[in-house]
Coordinates of C-alpha atoms in Angstrom, one line a residue:
Chain A
M20 CA 2.1 13.9 14.6
A21 CA 4.1 13.5 11.4
W22 CA 5.4 9.9 10.4
N23 CA 8.7 9.8 9.1
L24 CA 9.7 6.7 7.3
Q25 CA 13.1 5.9 5.8
S26 CA 13.3 3.9 2.6
D27 CA 16.2 1.6 3.5
R28 CA 14.7 -0.2 6.7
P29 CA 11.8 -2.5 7.3
I30 CA 8.7 -0.3 7.7
Y31 CA 7.5 -2.4 10.5
A32 CA 10.5 -1.7 12.7
Q33 CA 10.2 2.0 12.0
L34 CA 6.4 1.9 13.0
V35 CA 7.3 0.2 16.3
E36 CA 9.8 2.9 17.1
Q37 CA 7.6 5.7 16.2
L38 CA 4.6 4.4 18.1
R39 CA 6.8 3.8 21.0
R40 CA 8.0 7.3 20.9
M41 CA 4.5 8.6 20.8
I42 CA 3.5 6.6 23.8
V43 CA 6.6 7.6 25.7
T44 CA 6.2 11.4 24.9
G45 CA 2.5 11.4 25.8
V46 CA 1.1 11.8 22.3
Y47 CA -0.9 8.8 23.4
P48 CA -1.0 9.0 27.2
A49 CA -1.2 6.2 29.6
G50 CA -4.7 4.6 29.6
S51 CA -5.8 6.4 26.4
K52 CA -7.4 4.7 23.4
L53 CA -5.5 4.4 20.2
P54 CA -7.1 5.1 16.8
A55 CA -8.1 2.0 14.7
V56 CA -5.5 0.2 12.8
R57 CA -6.9 1.5 9.5
E58 CA -6.9 5.0 10.7
L59 CA -3.4 4.8 11.8
A60 CA -2.4 3.2 8.6
V61 CA -3.9 5.9 6.5
E62 CA -2.3 8.5 8.8
A63 CA 1.2 6.9 8.3
A64 CA 0.3 6.0 4.6
V65 CA 1.3 2.4 5.2
N66 CA 0.0 -1.0 4.7
P67 CA -2.7 -2.0 7.2
N68 CA -1.1 -5.4 7.8
T69 CA 2.2 -3.8 8.5
M70 CA 0.6 -1.5 11.0
Q71 CA -1.3 -4.3 12.7
R72 CA 2.0 -6.2 13.1
A73 CA 3.6 -3.2 14.7
L74 CA 0.8 -2.8 17.2
V75 CA 0.9 -6.5 18.1
R76 CA 4.6 -6.1 18.8
L77 CA 3.9 -3.3 21.2
E78 CA 1.3 -5.4 22.9
E79 CA 4.0 -8.0 23.4
E80 CA 6.2 -5.4 25.0
G81 CA 3.4 -4.5 27.3
L82 CA 3.0 -0.9 26.1
L83 CA -0.4 -1.5 24.6
Y84 CA -3.3 -3.9 25.4
A85 CA -6.2 -5.0 23.3
Q86 CA -9.7 -5.1 24.6
R87 CA -11.7 -7.6 22.6
T88 CA -14.5 -5.4 21.6
S89 CA -13.5 -1.8 22.1
G90 CA -10.1 -1.6 20.7
R91 CA -6.5 -1.0 21.7
Y92 CA -5.3 1.1 24.7
V93 CA -2.1 2.4 26.1
T94 CA -1.0 0.6 29.4
E95 CA -2.0 2.3 32.6
D96 CA 1.3 1.1 34.1
N97 CA 3.4 4.4 34.2
E98 CA 6.4 2.4 35.3
K99 CA 6.3 0.4 32.2
I100 CA 6.2 3.6 30.0
M101 CA 9.1 5.0 32.0
E102 CA 11.1 1.8 31.5
A103 CA 10.6 2.2 27.7
K104 CA 11.5 5.9 27.9
E105 CA 14.8 5.1 29.7
A106 CA 15.6 2.4 27.2
M107 CA 15.3 4.9 24.4
A108 CA 17.4 7.4 26.2
A109 CA 20.1 4.9 26.8
E110 CA 20.1 4.0 23.2
L111 CA 20.4 7.7 22.2
I112 CA 23.2 8.2 24.5
S113 CA 25.2 5.2 23.5
G114 CA 24.7 6.2 19.9
F115 CA 26.0 9.8 20.6
V116 CA 29.0 8.4 22.6
S117 CA 30.1 6.1 19.9
D118 CA 29.7 8.9 17.4
M119 CA 31.9 11.1 19.5
M120 CA 34.5 8.3 19.9
R121 CA 34.6 8.0 16.2
L122 CA 35.4 11.6 16.1
G123 CA 38.3 10.9 18.4
Y124 CA 36.9 12.0 21.7
T125 CA 37.3 9.9 24.9
R126 CA 34.3 9.4 27.1
E127 CA 35.7 11.9 29.6
Q128 CA 36.3 14.6 27.0
T129 CA 32.7 14.0 25.7
I130 CA 31.1 14.5 29.1
R131 CA 33.4 17.6 29.6
L132 CA 32.1 19.0 26.3
L133 CA 28.6 18.3 27.4
E134 CA 29.0 20.2 30.7
K135 CA 30.6 23.1 28.9
K136 CA 27.5 23.1 26.7
R137 CA 25.3 23.3 29.8
E138 CA 27.3 26.3 31.2
G139 CA 26.5 28.1 28.0
Chain B
M28 CA -14.6 -19.4 -0.6
E29 CA -11.6 -20.0 -2.7
E30 CA -8.2 -19.5 -1.0
Y31 CA -6.7 -17.8 -4.0
L32 CA -8.3 -14.8 -5.9
I33 CA -6.0 -15.4 -8.9
S34 CA -4.3 -18.7 -9.7
C35 CA -2.6 -19.3 -13.0
R36 CA -0.4 -22.1 -14.3
D37 CA 1.9 -22.0 -17.2
L38 CA -0.1 -18.9 -18.5
G39 CA 1.2 -17.7 -21.9
K40 CA 0.2 -15.1 -24.4
S41 CA 2.0 -14.1 -27.5
F42 CA 1.4 -11.3 -30.1
P43 CA 2.9 -11.4 -33.6
G44 CA 6.7 -10.9 -33.1
C45 CA 6.3 -10.7 -29.2
R46 CA 6.0 -13.0 -26.4
A47 CA 4.0 -11.0 -23.8
L48 CA 3.8 -13.7 -21.1
N49 CA 6.1 -16.6 -21.0
G50 CA 4.2 -19.2 -19.1
I51 CA 3.8 -17.7 -15.5
N52 CA 2.7 -19.4 -12.5
L53 CA 1.1 -17.3 -9.7
E54 CA -1.2 -17.6 -6.8
L55 CA -2.7 -14.4 -5.2
P56 CA -4.1 -14.7 -1.7
R57 CA -6.9 -12.7 0.0
G58 CA -6.2 -9.8 2.2
R59 CA -3.2 -8.4 0.4
I60 CA -2.2 -5.2 -1.4
I61 CA 0.1 -6.3 -4.1
G62 CA 2.3 -4.4 -6.5
L63 CA 2.8 -5.6 -10.1
L64 CA 5.9 -4.0 -11.1
G65 CA 8.0 -4.1 -14.2
P66 CA 9.5 -1.8 -16.9
N67 CA 7.5 -0.7 -19.9
G68 CA 6.4 -3.6 -22.1
S69 CA 7.2 -6.3 -19.5
G70 CA 3.7 -7.8 -19.6
K71 CA 1.8 -6.2 -16.7
S72 CA -1.2 -4.9 -18.7
T73 CA -1.4 -8.1 -20.7
F74 CA -1.6 -10.1 -17.5
L75 CA -4.4 -7.8 -16.2
K76 CA -6.2 -7.9 -19.5
L77 CA -6.1 -11.7 -19.5
C78 CA -7.6 -11.7 -15.9
N79 CA -10.5 -9.6 -17.1
G80 CA -11.1 -11.6 -20.3
L81 CA -10.1 -8.8 -22.6
L82 CA -7.5 -11.2 -24.0
T83 CA -7.6 -15.0 -24.2
P84 CA -4.5 -17.1 -23.1
D85 CA -2.6 -19.0 -25.8
R86 CA -1.8 -21.7 -23.2
G87 CA -2.1 -22.5 -19.5
E88 CA -4.8 -22.2 -17.0
L89 CA -6.1 -19.0 -15.3
L90 CA -8.8 -18.8 -12.6
V91 CA -10.0 -15.5 -11.2
C92 CA -12.2 -15.7 -8.0
G93 CA -12.6 -19.4 -8.7
S94 CA -13.8 -19.3 -12.4
R95 CA -12.3 -18.6 -15.8
P96 CA -12.5 -14.8 -16.6
G97 CA -16.1 -14.1 -17.7
V98 CA -19.4 -13.0 -16.5
E99 CA -19.1 -14.6 -13.2
S100 CA -15.6 -13.3 -12.4
K101 CA -16.5 -9.9 -13.5
K102 CA -19.1 -9.7 -10.6
H103 CA -16.2 -9.8 -8.2
V104 CA -13.4 -7.9 -10.0
S105 CA -13.3 -4.2 -10.2
Y106 CA -10.8 -3.3 -13.0
L107 CA -9.1 0.0 -13.8
P108 CA -7.9 -0.4 -17.5
E109 CA -4.8 1.3 -18.6
R110 CA -6.9 3.6 -20.9
S111 CA -10.2 5.3 -20.6
Y112 CA -13.3 3.5 -21.9
L113 CA -15.8 5.9 -20.6
N114 CA -18.1 7.7 -23.1
D115 CA -16.9 11.2 -23.7
W116 CA -20.3 12.8 -24.0
M117 CA -21.6 11.6 -20.7
T118 CA -21.6 13.5 -17.6
V119 CA -20.1 12.1 -14.3
E120 CA -23.6 11.7 -13.0
Q121 CA -24.7 9.7 -16.1
M122 CA -21.5 7.5 -15.6
I123 CA -22.4 6.9 -12.1
G124 CA -25.9 5.7 -13.1
F125 CA -24.3 3.5 -15.8
F126 CA -22.1 1.8 -13.1
K127 CA -25.0 1.4 -10.7
D128 CA -26.9 -0.5 -13.4
F129 CA -24.0 -2.7 -14.3
Y130 CA -22.6 -3.6 -10.9
A131 CA -24.7 -4.8 -8.0
D132 CA -21.9 -3.9 -5.6
F133 CA -21.7 -0.4 -6.7
E134 CA -22.1 2.2 -3.8
E135 CA -23.3 5.6 -5.3
A136 CA -22.8 7.4 -2.0
R137 CA -19.2 6.5 -2.0
A138 CA -18.7 7.8 -5.4
Y139 CA -20.3 11.1 -4.7
D140 CA -18.3 11.5 -1.5
M141 CA -15.0 10.9 -3.3
L142 CA -16.0 13.3 -6.1
A143 CA -16.7 16.0 -3.5
R144 CA -13.4 15.3 -1.8
L145 CA -11.5 15.7 -5.1
A146 CA -13.5 18.6 -6.0
V147 CA -14.8 17.2 -9.3
D148 CA -18.2 18.6 -10.5
P149 CA -20.6 15.5 -11.1
A150 CA -22.7 17.7 -13.7
K151 CA -19.6 18.0 -16.0
R152 CA -19.1 16.1 -19.2
M153 CA -16.2 13.8 -19.5
K154 CA -14.9 15.5 -22.7
T155 CA -14.6 18.9 -20.9
M156 CA -12.2 17.5 -18.3
S157 CA -8.4 17.3 -18.2
K158 CA -6.7 14.1 -18.6
G159 CA -5.9 13.9 -14.9
T160 CA -9.5 14.7 -13.9
K161 CA -10.8 11.9 -16.2
E162 CA -8.4 9.5 -14.5
K163 CA -9.6 10.5 -11.1
V164 CA -13.2 9.9 -12.2
Q165 CA -12.4 6.6 -13.5
L166 CA -10.6 5.5 -10.5
I167 CA -13.5 6.8 -8.3
L168 CA -15.9 4.7 -10.2
V169 CA -13.7 1.7 -9.9
M170 CA -13.2 2.1 -6.1
S171 CA -16.9 2.6 -5.4
R172 CA -17.5 -0.9 -5.9
R173 CA -17.4 -3.4 -3.1
A174 CA -15.4 -6.1 -5.0
Q175 CA -13.2 -8.9 -3.9
L176 CA -10.4 -8.1 -6.2
Y177 CA -9.3 -4.7 -7.5
L178 CA -7.1 -4.8 -10.5
L179 CA -5.7 -1.3 -11.1
D180 CA -3.5 -0.7 -14.1
E181 CA -1.5 2.4 -13.5
P182 CA -3.8 4.1 -11.2
I183 CA -1.5 7.0 -10.1
G184 CA 0.4 7.7 -13.3
G185 CA -1.5 10.7 -14.6
V186 CA -2.7 12.6 -11.4
D187 CA -1.0 15.3 -9.2
P188 CA 0.7 14.2 -6.1
A189 CA -2.1 15.4 -3.8
A190 CA -4.5 13.2 -5.7
R191 CA -2.0 10.3 -5.6
D192 CA -2.0 10.6 -1.8
F193 CA -5.8 10.6 -1.8
I194 CA -5.9 7.5 -4.1
L195 CA -3.5 5.6 -1.9
S196 CA -5.2 6.4 1.3
T197 CA -8.6 5.4 -0.5
I198 CA -6.9 2.0 -1.1
I199 CA -5.8 1.7 2.6
T200 CA -9.2 2.7 4.0
N201 CA -10.9 0.3 1.6
Y202 CA -8.8 -2.6 2.8
N203 CA -10.7 -5.7 3.5
P204 CA -9.2 -9.0 4.9
E205 CA -11.3 -11.0 2.3
G206 CA -10.2 -9.0 -0.7
S207 CA -7.0 -8.0 -2.4
V208 CA -5.8 -5.1 -4.6
V209 CA -3.3 -5.5 -7.4
I210 CA -1.6 -2.2 -8.4
S211 CA 0.5 -2.2 -11.6
T212 CA 2.9 0.7 -11.7
H213 CA 6.4 1.8 -12.3
L214 CA 6.1 4.6 -9.7
I215 CA 7.4 2.3 -7.1
A216 CA 8.6 4.8 -4.4
D217 CA 5.1 6.2 -4.3
V218 CA 3.3 3.0 -3.6
E219 CA 5.7 0.7 -1.8
N220 CA 4.8 1.7 1.7
I221 CA 1.3 0.6 1.2
L222 CA 2.1 -2.8 -0.3
D223 CA 2.3 -6.2 1.3
D224 CA 3.9 -8.0 -1.6
V225 CA 5.5 -7.2 -4.9
I226 CA 5.8 -9.2 -8.1
F227 CA 8.6 -8.2 -10.5
I228 CA 7.9 -9.0 -14.1
N229 CA 10.2 -8.7 -17.0
S230 CA 9.8 -9.7 -20.6
G231 CA 6.9 -11.9 -19.7
N232 CA 8.6 -13.7 -16.8
I233 CA 8.1 -13.4 -13.1
V234 CA 11.5 -12.6 -11.7
L235 CA 10.7 -12.0 -8.0
C236 CA 7.8 -12.4 -5.8
D237 CA 8.3 -11.4 -2.2
S238 CA 6.9 -9.2 0.7
V239 CA 8.1 -5.6 0.9
E240 CA 9.3 -6.1 4.5
N241 CA 11.3 -9.2 3.5
I242 CA 13.0 -7.4 0.8
R243 CA 13.8 -4.4 3.0
A244 CA 15.0 -6.8 5.8
K245 CA 17.1 -8.9 3.5
Q246 CA 18.6 -6.3 1.2
D247 CA 18.7 -3.2 3.4
K248 CA 17.2 -1.2 0.6
S249 CA 13.8 -0.1 -0.6
V250 CA 11.9 -1.9 -3.2
D251 CA 12.4 1.0 -5.5
M252 CA 16.3 0.7 -5.2
L253 CA 16.0 -2.9 -5.8
F254 CA 13.9 -2.4 -8.9
R255 CA 16.5 0.0 -10.3
E256 CA 19.2 -2.6 -9.7
V257 CA 17.3 -5.5 -11.2
F258 CA 16.1 -3.5 -14.3
R259 CA 19.3 -1.5 -14.9
C260 CA 19.4 -0.4 -18.5

């Protein structure tokens, strides 16, 4: 998995998004163990404290949990993961719709274009 | 254990015709990776030399790991100077022996491991190596110590991008919540993702001291872009 960090936004926020995406897409499946903070930091080439903060944030969201001695795991609660996935989809869709509106398409026209796309 | 690895008050140093440091105040905490950033001639190397006792301050106070720069502080500080001080006629193996004798916290196995990873032959003499390879060897020696404070003066300037990545990942792997790393450089884009904090220094004054995340959140731009604005020529 390649990490892709943009230079004009806080790194922390980008790490949260990308880790969330990895959980939702099953790179780290439900119940699996996450690599150690330092390993993840090396992989993403970021500061270990920043990576740590991002992981704590995902714990607060309930997508990860820490086990005192053995490390960090992805939640076993599939519903929780689905929720996160749906939230991401909703965000993508509203971004897309507002882009289309900026181009001058109404909501209905946009949906029609999408359906046309599906037909081929 | 002291709270700050470096603390200085009104630290000043002048050379004939040049004020290199203009009475700076600074406290560096533990567990941070810090970028010391500034244009050429801004005072970065002077500051690091003062911290290592290679220069003596004209005024002010400077404590490194709780004591004035000297024998005691050097036990805890691993310093990469801006230029090479290694003996050209020695082989890498001999240099490793040398460091082992000098520093109780030197870990030979780590040095050999890093040499192997960067494909540097330990039997080779320093003088037969390219400039970049010499720099790699020097950095490996410095990073093979288990120090509390690493002061790295331009550690990535002369090496190829692949070695640069290796050096940065070595710094991350080496991270220890009790110790700190100071990296002086002007290659900001290359290092900023691994930094906690940055210190901007210009004409011997500290002009900014903040965390990378704060800068990005407040300014919506990278430290590299901010630097280009602050120091526009």
